[in-house]
Short mmCIF file of C-alpha atoms in Angstrom, two decimals:
data_model
loop_
_atom_site.label_atom_id
_atom_site.label_comp_id
_atom_site.label_asym_id
_atom_site.label_seq_id
_atom_site.Cartn_x
_atom_site.Cartn_y
_atom_site.Cartn_z
CA MET U 1345 48.60 241.43 -39.41
CA SER U 1346 49.47 239.75 -35.87
CA SER U 1347 46.24 238.88 -33.72
CA LYS U 1348 46.67 239.98 -30.13
CA PRO U 1349 46.96 237.05 -28.23
CA SER U 1350 43.58 235.95 -26.04
CA ALA U 1351 43.30 237.36 -22.44
CA LEU U 1352 41.85 233.31 -21.49
CA GLU U 1353 45.33 232.21 -23.81
CA PRO U 1354 46.91 231.04 -20.08
CA LEU U 1355 43.98 229.65 -18.59
CA ARG U 1356 43.85 227.47 -21.58
CA VAL U 1357 47.69 226.28 -21.16
CA ARG U 1358 47.13 225.01 -17.18
CA VAL U 1359 43.92 223.56 -18.82
CA ARG U 1360 45.73 221.85 -21.28
CA ARG U 1361 48.41 221.11 -19.19
CA PHE U 1362 45.76 219.46 -16.11
CA GLN U 1363 44.51 217.32 -18.84
CA PHE U 1364 47.49 216.00 -20.02
CA ILE U 1365 48.19 215.19 -16.78
CA VAL U 1366 45.49 213.25 -15.77
CA GLY U 1367 45.12 211.41 -19.17
CA LEU U 1368 49.24 210.35 -17.77
CA GLY U 1369 48.03 209.31 -14.58
CA PHE U 1370 45.19 207.00 -16.62
CA LEU U 1371 47.29 205.96 -18.90
CA SER U 1372 50.01 204.87 -16.09
CA LEU U 1373 47.56 202.76 -13.98
CA VAL U 1374 45.97 200.94 -17.01
CA LEU U 1375 48.86 200.22 -18.33
CA GLY U 1376 50.28 199.28 -15.23
CA ALA U 1377 47.22 197.47 -14.48
CA MET U 1378 47.60 194.77 -17.46
CA LEU U 1379 50.86 194.48 -17.07
CA SER U 1380 50.17 193.88 -13.37
CA VAL U 1381 48.00 190.79 -14.35
CA SER U 1382 50.70 188.96 -16.49
CA LEU U 1383 52.38 188.93 -13.90
CA VAL U 1384 50.39 187.96 -10.85
CA LEU U 1385 48.99 184.74 -13.20
CA ARG U 1386 52.89 183.69 -13.51
CA LEU U 1387 54.31 184.78 -10.05
CA HIS U 1388 51.32 183.60 -8.78
CA SER U 1389 52.15 180.43 -7.05
CA ARG U 1390 55.95 182.02 -6.23
CA VAL U 1391 54.17 184.38 -4.52
CA ASN U 1392 52.61 182.13 -2.29
CA ALA U 1393 55.24 180.03 -2.02
CA LEU U 1394 57.30 182.85 0.05
CA PRO U 1395 57.53 181.46 3.83
CA SER U 1396 56.26 184.37 5.16
CA ASP U 1397 53.99 186.93 4.94
CA PHE U 1398 56.10 189.77 5.46
CA LEU U 1399 58.09 188.20 1.96
CA ARG U 1400 54.31 188.00 0.51
CA ILE U 1401 53.07 191.57 1.30
CA PRO U 1402 55.79 193.67 0.08
CA MET U 1403 55.76 191.21 -3.10
CA ALA U 1404 52.16 191.62 -3.40
CA VAL U 1405 52.05 195.23 -3.09
CA VAL U 1406 54.76 195.93 -5.62
CA LEU U 1407 53.07 193.70 -8.04
CA GLU U 1408 49.34 195.03 -7.55
CA ASP U 1409 51.80 199.09 -7.23
CA LEU U 1410 54.09 198.78 -10.66
CA TRP U 1411 51.71 201.57 -12.77
CA VAL U 1412 53.24 203.89 -9.63
CA LEU U 1413 56.69 202.25 -9.62
CA ALA U 1414 57.26 201.72 -13.21
CA VAL U 1415 54.99 202.42 -15.86
CA LEU U 1416 53.98 206.13 -14.37
CA PRO U 1417 58.25 206.59 -14.12
CA ALA U 1418 58.82 205.30 -17.71
CA LEU U 1419 56.11 207.04 -19.13
CA CYS U 1420 56.51 210.19 -17.62
CA TYR U 1421 60.51 210.08 -19.11
CA GLY U 1422 59.03 209.72 -22.46
CA ALA U 1423 56.80 212.62 -22.16
CA ALA U 1424 59.97 214.65 -20.88
CA ARG U 1425 61.96 213.84 -24.04
CA VAL U 1426 59.12 215.52 -26.80
CA VAL U 1427 57.67 218.50 -24.20
CA ALA U 1428 59.21 220.65 -20.83
CA LEU U 1429 57.26 219.06 -18.31
CA ARG U 1430 57.46 220.92 -14.16
CA THR U 1431 58.84 218.35 -12.26
CA TRP U 1432 57.02 217.44 -9.20
CA THR U 1433 53.73 219.25 -10.41
CA THR U 1434 53.83 216.41 -13.04
CA ALA U 1435 54.75 214.14 -10.80
CA VAL U 1436 52.04 214.35 -7.80
CA GLY U 1437 49.26 215.45 -10.45
CA ALA U 1438 49.42 212.31 -12.14
CA ALA U 1439 49.99 209.81 -9.35
CA VAL U 1440 47.09 212.05 -7.40
CA SER U 1441 45.18 211.13 -10.73
CA GLY U 1442 45.83 207.60 -10.90
CA GLY U 1443 45.44 207.05 -7.10
CA VAL U 1444 41.49 208.55 -7.48
CA PHE U 1445 41.58 206.01 -10.13
CA VAL U 1446 42.37 203.55 -7.82
CA VAL U 1447 40.10 204.35 -4.81
CA ALA U 1448 36.83 204.76 -6.84
CA LEU U 1449 37.65 201.59 -8.47
CA ASN U 1450 37.49 199.95 -4.75
CA PHE U 1451 34.35 202.35 -4.21
CA VAL U 1452 32.67 200.81 -6.56
CA ARG U 1453 33.51 197.15 -5.79
CA ASP U 1454 33.63 197.39 -1.38
CA GLY U 1455 31.07 200.47 -1.64
CA LEU U 1456 32.05 202.81 1.88
CA GLU U 1457 33.28 199.52 3.69
CA GLY U 1458 36.57 199.35 1.00
CA LEU U 1459 37.12 202.90 2.14
CA THR U 1460 36.23 202.93 5.72
CA SER U 1461 38.82 199.53 6.85
CA GLY U 1462 41.23 200.16 9.27
CA TRP U 1463 45.36 200.42 8.01
CA SER U 1464 47.32 197.51 7.77
CA PHE U 1465 50.35 196.21 7.39
CA ALA U 1466 49.62 196.48 3.48
CA SER U 1467 47.92 199.64 3.62
CA GLY U 1468 50.94 201.27 5.19
CA LEU U 1469 52.86 200.08 2.12
CA ARG U 1470 50.99 200.70 -0.76
CA LEU U 1471 51.44 204.18 0.66
CA VAL U 1472 55.13 203.96 0.90
CA ALA U 1473 55.40 202.46 -3.16
CA PHE U 1474 53.05 205.60 -3.97
CA VAL U 1475 55.89 207.84 -2.60
CA GLY U 1476 58.18 206.19 -3.96
CA GLY U 1477 56.46 206.23 -7.43
CA ILE U 1478 56.27 210.02 -7.08
CA LEU U 1479 59.75 210.35 -6.56
CA LEU U 1480 60.94 207.34 -8.67
CA SER U 1481 58.71 209.81 -11.40
CA ALA U 1482 60.22 213.48 -10.83
CA ARG U 1483 64.10 212.08 -11.40
CA ALA U 1484 62.10 210.14 -14.56
CA ILE U 1485 61.33 213.93 -15.62
CA ARG U 1486 64.56 215.40 -14.94
CA ALA U 1487 66.23 213.12 -17.04
CA GLY U 1488 63.55 212.78 -19.48
CA ARG U 1489 64.84 216.77 -19.28
CA ALA U 1490 68.40 216.42 -19.58
CA ALA U 1491 68.38 213.62 -22.25
CA ALA U 1492 66.17 215.97 -24.30
CA GLU U 1493 68.46 219.26 -23.42
CA LYS U 1494 71.92 217.47 -24.36
CA GLY U 1495 69.93 215.68 -27.75
CA SER U 1496 68.80 219.37 -28.70
CA ALA U 1497 72.31 220.37 -27.81
CA ALA U 1498 74.50 217.94 -30.36
CA ALA U 1499 71.53 218.83 -32.93
CA GLN U 1500 72.71 222.14 -32.99
CA GLU U 1501 76.41 221.15 -32.71
CA LYS U 1502 75.99 219.18 -35.88
CA ALA U 1503 74.17 222.12 -37.59
CA ALA U 1504 76.57 224.12 -37.30
CA ALA U 1505 79.46 222.29 -38.54
CA ARG U 1506 77.29 221.39 -41.80
CA LYS U 1507 76.79 225.26 -42.12
CA SER U 1508 80.55 225.71 -41.40
CA GLU U 1509 81.13 223.17 -44.13
CA TYR U 1510 78.64 224.34 -46.55
CA ASP U 1511 80.20 228.03 -45.77
CA GLU U 1512 83.87 226.17 -47.22
CA PHE U 1513 82.11 224.64 -49.81
CA LEU U 1514 81.10 227.91 -51.13
CA LYS U 1515 84.13 229.69 -50.36
CA ALA U 1516 85.36 226.54 -52.39
CA ALA U 1517 83.41 227.56 -55.44
CA GLU U 1518 84.10 231.11 -55.58
CA ALA U 1519 87.87 230.97 -55.71
CA GLY U 1520 86.88 228.09 -58.60
CA GLY U 1521 84.43 230.59 -60.35
CA ALA U 1522 87.44 233.39 -59.82
CA ARG U 1523 90.18 231.10 -61.25
CA LEU U 1524 87.31 230.19 -64.29
CA GLU U 1525 87.11 233.80 -65.21
CA GLN U 1526 90.89 235.05 -64.93
CA ARG U 1527 92.11 232.28 -67.10
CA GLU U 1528 88.87 232.90 -69.52
CA GLY U 1529 89.90 236.62 -69.39
CA ALA U 1530 93.59 235.34 -70.49
CA ALA U 1531 92.75 233.67 -73.64
CA SER U 1532 90.70 236.15 -75.31
CA PRO U 1533 92.95 238.16 -76.04
CA ASP U 1534 94.88 235.57 -77.90
CA THR U 1535 91.56 234.71 -79.65
CA SER U 1536 90.33 237.91 -80.42
CA ALA U 1537 94.43 238.48 -82.51
CA ALA U 1538 94.03 235.45 -84.91
CA PRO U 1539 91.51 236.45 -87.10
CA GLU U 1540 93.19 239.93 -86.88
CA GLY U 1541 97.46 238.23 -88.28
CA THR U 1542 94.74 236.01 -90.66
CA ALA U 1543 93.99 238.85 -92.48
CA ALA U 1544 96.94 240.16 -94.13
CA SER U 1545 98.73 237.31 -94.55
CA PRO U 1546 102.42 238.02 -96.74
CA GLY U 1547 101.49 235.39 -99.46
CA ASP U 1548 98.35 237.98 -100.02
CA ALA U 1549 100.14 240.70 -100.05
CA THR U 1550 103.05 239.29 -102.68
CA LYS U 1551 99.92 238.54 -104.75
CA THR U 1552 98.23 242.05 -104.77
CA PRO U 1553 100.84 243.57 -107.20
CA ALA U 1554 100.71 240.40 -109.22
CA ALA U 1555 97.47 241.14 -110.70
#
């Protein structure tokens, strides 16, 4: 006897989806921070050697926001290959959750001054990078879903081909069994007639009157 679905089941599904999106943003921020630190340590001298601030600042912003420009789209693509994700809800939610963690870290480090300070060229570039990361994540989710659908279609085609091969094998086996039964049916009268012929041989008929 199947149990009826609970009235709170849609709410539970939404909570799980929200937790997944928040976890996706936090994981992308952690992995992106590790990648950014390693790249900054390697490219620090080269970035500082650039002749103009209009070149140094964009490079620094890109290295700082790798979590939303590269890591988050990669994670969204991999997750979309496994789970059916909503495009814009997942992309915007994961980016906003990661951005909230970044703001919280800046608040812990600099206090209110870090949040209320005036806008600069770097701040505008960070906003552009954030929006670009959302667009890249949405595109990655679409690509992941398309790849997953393509893989499922290929798997269904392989399953259908295997099923047809199995059906042909069964038909061949049934035909072979029918031929074997026909051969056994044709050979059974010959084997049953052999004892009757040997029971009444001419030698025995001549020997009986002599006795």
